XYZ file of C-alpha atoms in Angstrom:
294
model
C 0.000 0.000 0.000
C 1.372 3.415 -0.974
C 1.005 5.765 1.983
C 2.884 8.511 0.099
C 5.975 8.242 2.263
C 8.710 10.277 0.505
C 11.480 8.244 -1.025
C 14.115 10.359 0.702
C 12.791 9.160 4.089
C 12.767 5.491 3.204
C 16.270 5.789 1.828
C 17.444 7.093 5.210
C 15.243 5.040 7.534
C 15.060 1.715 5.746
C 11.862 -0.269 5.318
C 8.624 1.633 6.137
C 5.367 -0.325 6.350
C 1.854 0.681 5.237
C 1.314 2.591 8.478
C 4.490 4.623 7.862
C 6.240 2.821 10.733
C 9.910 1.957 10.458
C 10.284 -1.809 10.553
C 13.965 -2.003 9.744
C 16.899 -0.933 11.842
C 15.957 2.776 11.627
C 18.060 5.761 10.703
C 18.509 9.493 11.123
C 16.712 12.515 9.675
C 18.182 15.850 10.700
C 18.528 15.893 14.495
C 16.095 12.991 14.986
C 17.254 9.372 15.225
C 14.617 6.636 14.883
C 15.050 3.053 15.925
C 13.031 0.010 14.928
C 9.251 0.572 14.957
C 9.829 4.363 14.827
C 11.104 4.650 18.384
C 12.707 8.052 18.845
C 16.106 7.521 20.400
C 17.463 11.059 19.922
C 15.127 14.037 20.394
C 15.170 17.165 18.256
C 17.827 19.627 19.460
C 16.395 22.395 21.638
C 17.604 25.945 20.779
C 19.640 27.527 23.570
C 19.047 31.134 22.465
C 16.152 33.221 21.208
C 15.560 32.962 17.455
C 16.689 35.887 15.309
C 13.856 38.181 14.263
C 13.414 38.563 10.526
C 11.204 41.657 10.695
C 12.189 45.337 10.996
C 10.663 47.262 13.853
C 9.773 50.824 14.783
C 11.627 52.470 17.648
C 10.597 55.626 19.523
C 13.539 57.863 20.398
C 13.905 58.554 24.114
C 15.130 61.697 25.806
C 18.879 62.183 25.446
C 19.338 59.501 22.804
C 21.253 60.012 19.573
C 21.632 57.870 16.489
C 25.028 56.803 17.808
C 23.666 55.655 21.181
C 20.722 53.851 19.559
C 23.028 52.130 17.064
C 25.317 50.935 19.856
C 22.379 49.719 21.935
C 20.957 47.568 19.149
C 24.123 46.331 17.470
C 23.876 48.224 14.190
C 25.686 51.246 12.760
C 24.542 54.841 12.408
C 24.799 54.476 8.629
C 22.534 51.406 8.653
C 19.886 53.347 10.569
C 20.154 56.295 8.177
C 19.916 54.033 5.106
C 16.791 52.459 6.621
C 15.055 55.830 7.118
C 14.782 58.092 4.074
C 14.209 61.158 6.259
C 17.683 60.683 7.760
C 19.600 60.663 4.458
C 20.389 64.369 4.645
C 19.710 64.948 8.342
C 21.397 62.842 10.994
C 19.694 64.301 14.063
C 16.747 62.829 15.974
C 14.539 64.281 18.690
C 12.648 62.778 21.611
C 9.504 61.062 20.355
C 10.721 60.546 16.791
C 9.949 57.124 15.343
C 12.613 55.383 13.298
C 12.833 51.994 11.616
C 15.551 49.653 12.869
C 16.838 46.506 11.157
C 16.733 43.385 13.378
C 20.338 42.567 12.420
C 23.164 44.609 10.888
C 21.777 45.607 7.512
C 19.308 47.894 5.780
C 15.505 48.055 5.775
C 14.000 48.841 2.373
C 10.390 49.649 1.537
C 9.759 47.971 -1.800
C 8.709 50.170 -4.734
C 6.787 48.919 -7.755
C 9.917 49.234 -9.906
C 12.136 47.218 -7.541
C 13.392 43.742 -8.365
C 15.356 41.315 -6.233
C 18.412 41.593 -8.468
C 18.259 45.392 -8.544
C 18.083 45.669 -4.742
C 20.916 43.164 -4.359
C 23.077 45.188 -6.734
C 22.196 48.507 -5.090
C 23.030 47.278 -1.587
C 25.990 45.084 -2.610
C 24.702 41.678 -1.482
C 23.763 38.358 -3.074
C 20.083 38.165 -4.164
C 19.827 34.773 -2.434
C 20.669 36.461 0.879
C 17.641 38.736 0.589
C 15.435 35.859 -0.567
C 16.448 33.538 2.268
C 16.439 36.019 5.163
C 13.012 37.410 4.300
C 11.624 33.897 3.669
C 10.263 34.907 0.293
C 8.228 32.412 -1.694
C 8.755 34.169 -5.005
C 11.260 36.472 -6.637
C 8.356 38.787 -7.507
C 8.392 41.551 -4.877
C 5.255 43.199 -3.510
C 5.265 46.999 -3.526
C 4.829 48.547 -0.084
C 6.357 45.679 1.878
C 9.499 46.036 3.983
C 12.539 43.868 3.301
C 15.614 43.424 5.456
C 18.869 43.308 3.501
C 21.487 41.660 5.751
C 24.846 43.488 5.673
C 23.534 45.821 2.976
C 25.576 48.909 2.138
C 23.795 52.001 0.835
C 25.111 54.982 -1.082
C 27.106 57.929 0.197
C 25.226 60.547 2.189
C 25.269 64.201 1.131
C 28.391 66.009 2.361
C 27.836 67.181 5.934
C 28.522 70.702 7.174
C 32.123 71.270 8.186
C 32.743 70.334 11.810
C 33.808 73.807 12.817
C 30.457 75.133 11.561
C 28.551 72.617 13.681
C 30.626 73.434 16.742
C 30.262 77.180 16.257
C 26.475 76.800 16.069
C 26.467 74.868 19.337
C 28.740 77.378 21.048
C 31.461 74.792 21.698
C 33.728 75.546 18.725
C 36.338 78.191 18.015
C 39.671 78.964 19.570
C 41.612 76.536 17.381
C 44.414 77.889 15.187
C 43.536 76.363 11.805
C 45.415 76.382 8.491
C 44.074 74.962 5.216
C 46.654 72.745 3.479
C 47.042 72.175 -0.242
C 47.951 68.518 0.293
C 48.721 65.734 1.109
C 47.265 62.272 1.447
C 49.300 59.422 2.890
C 50.342 56.262 1.014
C 47.282 54.136 1.866
C 44.750 55.703 -0.502
C 42.976 52.419 -1.332
C 41.728 51.948 2.220
C 38.022 51.280 1.652
C 36.750 54.344 3.528
C 34.589 56.875 1.631
C 36.612 59.716 0.121
C 36.202 63.138 1.685
C 35.542 62.029 5.239
C 37.910 62.256 8.203
C 38.201 58.453 8.354
C 39.396 58.295 4.757
C 42.142 60.863 5.295
C 43.516 59.321 8.487
C 43.409 55.846 6.926
C 45.693 57.144 4.147
C 48.244 58.108 6.829
C 48.076 54.871 8.836
C 47.336 51.309 7.768
C 43.928 51.054 9.445
C 42.840 47.411 9.803
C 39.565 48.041 11.651
C 36.252 49.458 10.415
C 33.406 51.575 11.797
C 32.425 55.195 12.326
C 35.163 57.518 13.600
C 33.876 57.689 17.169
C 34.266 53.918 17.558
C 37.831 53.693 16.235
C 39.372 53.834 19.709
C 37.536 50.731 20.960
C 37.772 48.923 17.614
C 41.549 49.436 17.413
C 41.968 48.391 21.040
C 39.991 45.210 20.349
C 42.515 44.355 17.619
C 45.433 44.749 20.038
C 46.565 48.286 19.218
C 47.878 50.345 22.138
C 45.634 53.246 23.112
C 45.800 55.982 25.702
C 45.071 59.595 26.714
C 48.381 61.184 25.661
C 49.071 62.611 22.182
C 52.100 61.177 20.393
C 53.495 61.881 16.949
C 51.990 59.422 14.469
C 49.036 58.540 16.699
C 45.369 58.874 15.755
C 43.228 61.274 17.777
C 39.638 60.091 18.313
C 36.900 62.509 19.429
C 33.135 62.819 19.645
C 33.016 66.212 17.921
C 30.135 65.121 15.684
C 27.344 62.543 15.671
C 29.656 59.955 14.053
C 32.801 61.049 15.859
C 35.963 62.502 14.339
C 39.529 61.323 13.803
C 42.726 63.217 13.029
C 46.422 62.411 12.591
C 48.880 63.790 15.155
C 51.771 65.508 13.343
C 53.564 67.127 16.304
C 53.449 67.582 20.080
C 54.591 70.985 21.367
C 56.555 71.804 24.509
C 53.500 73.428 26.130
C 51.546 70.164 25.807
C 49.469 71.247 22.816
C 49.472 69.071 19.734
C 49.133 69.621 16.000
C 46.857 67.447 13.888
C 46.019 67.211 10.218
C 42.503 66.168 9.315
C 39.805 66.187 6.676
C 36.240 67.548 6.833
C 36.940 70.059 9.600
C 37.078 73.247 7.536
C 35.104 71.758 4.627
C 34.224 68.396 3.136
C 37.170 66.745 1.320
C 39.524 69.548 2.444
C 42.681 68.879 4.485
C 43.567 71.309 7.254
C 45.984 71.626 10.152
C 44.760 72.437 13.680
C 46.488 73.068 17.004
C 44.731 71.809 20.142
C 45.549 72.768 23.724
C 45.316 70.367 26.692
C 41.763 70.289 28.050
C 40.370 72.226 25.087
C 38.314 69.299 23.784
C 36.952 68.409 27.214
C 34.890 65.229 27.337
C 34.742 65.131 23.541
C 38.286 63.699 23.494
C 38.141 59.897 23.500
C 41.880 59.259 23.300
C 44.710 58.274 20.972
C 45.529 55.144 18.999
C 49.289 54.405 18.923
């Protein structure tokens, strides 16, 4: 009698009778081992951690929170949050009560448009189409307009150039007092470093062989995690890390003066994609100074 028992089961479990009971010596399917007469001798493995969510979710910004603090709290990057919220493409600030979409894992949330295809989204966000298909548990490659998709490890395009840091600091009343000189050059030898051109991270990564990733404000902890020495004292050739903007800022220490001040070169302080030199006095940065990478 054919009880429609799949051939792949009988090939693993041996003889199966009309009641779909194993009458041979048994076998294994996945994490389940069956003995003779379908006796389970090894139960299904029980997960030891909560399953990963496959759905994006909406988060309400709390008092005092920034994109950086929210990103750290939920294990994503500021860029991934901005790519997932079209209103944050040109504006990186959030206020108490704002609602933003967060990806459940590092990646990008995309609201599907009628013109979108799986291949086009994969190309745009630099991932394999199969990754999108599998993570979102799609049943077809035909996408439905208006639905949200999570693109694991997706990378969006460059954001519009931000205002120069000194402009932001002057607006907040915490800038000024730095002797600054615009330089005509020069980049270091590591120009193919993978960081976006024009930003502070790109410039500093041309001066030093940077083996870590992430926004500028997280360089101190990321470098330390890779075994680099870090500390509070400026040294020639070290990388200065600060929280002078929402994503942090990095600069390259060129000299340390006898009075304890230090000279840095940096990009995107005076203007986007412009290199300048700045002299900083001890204590001038206050709590915005994270430290130095040696």
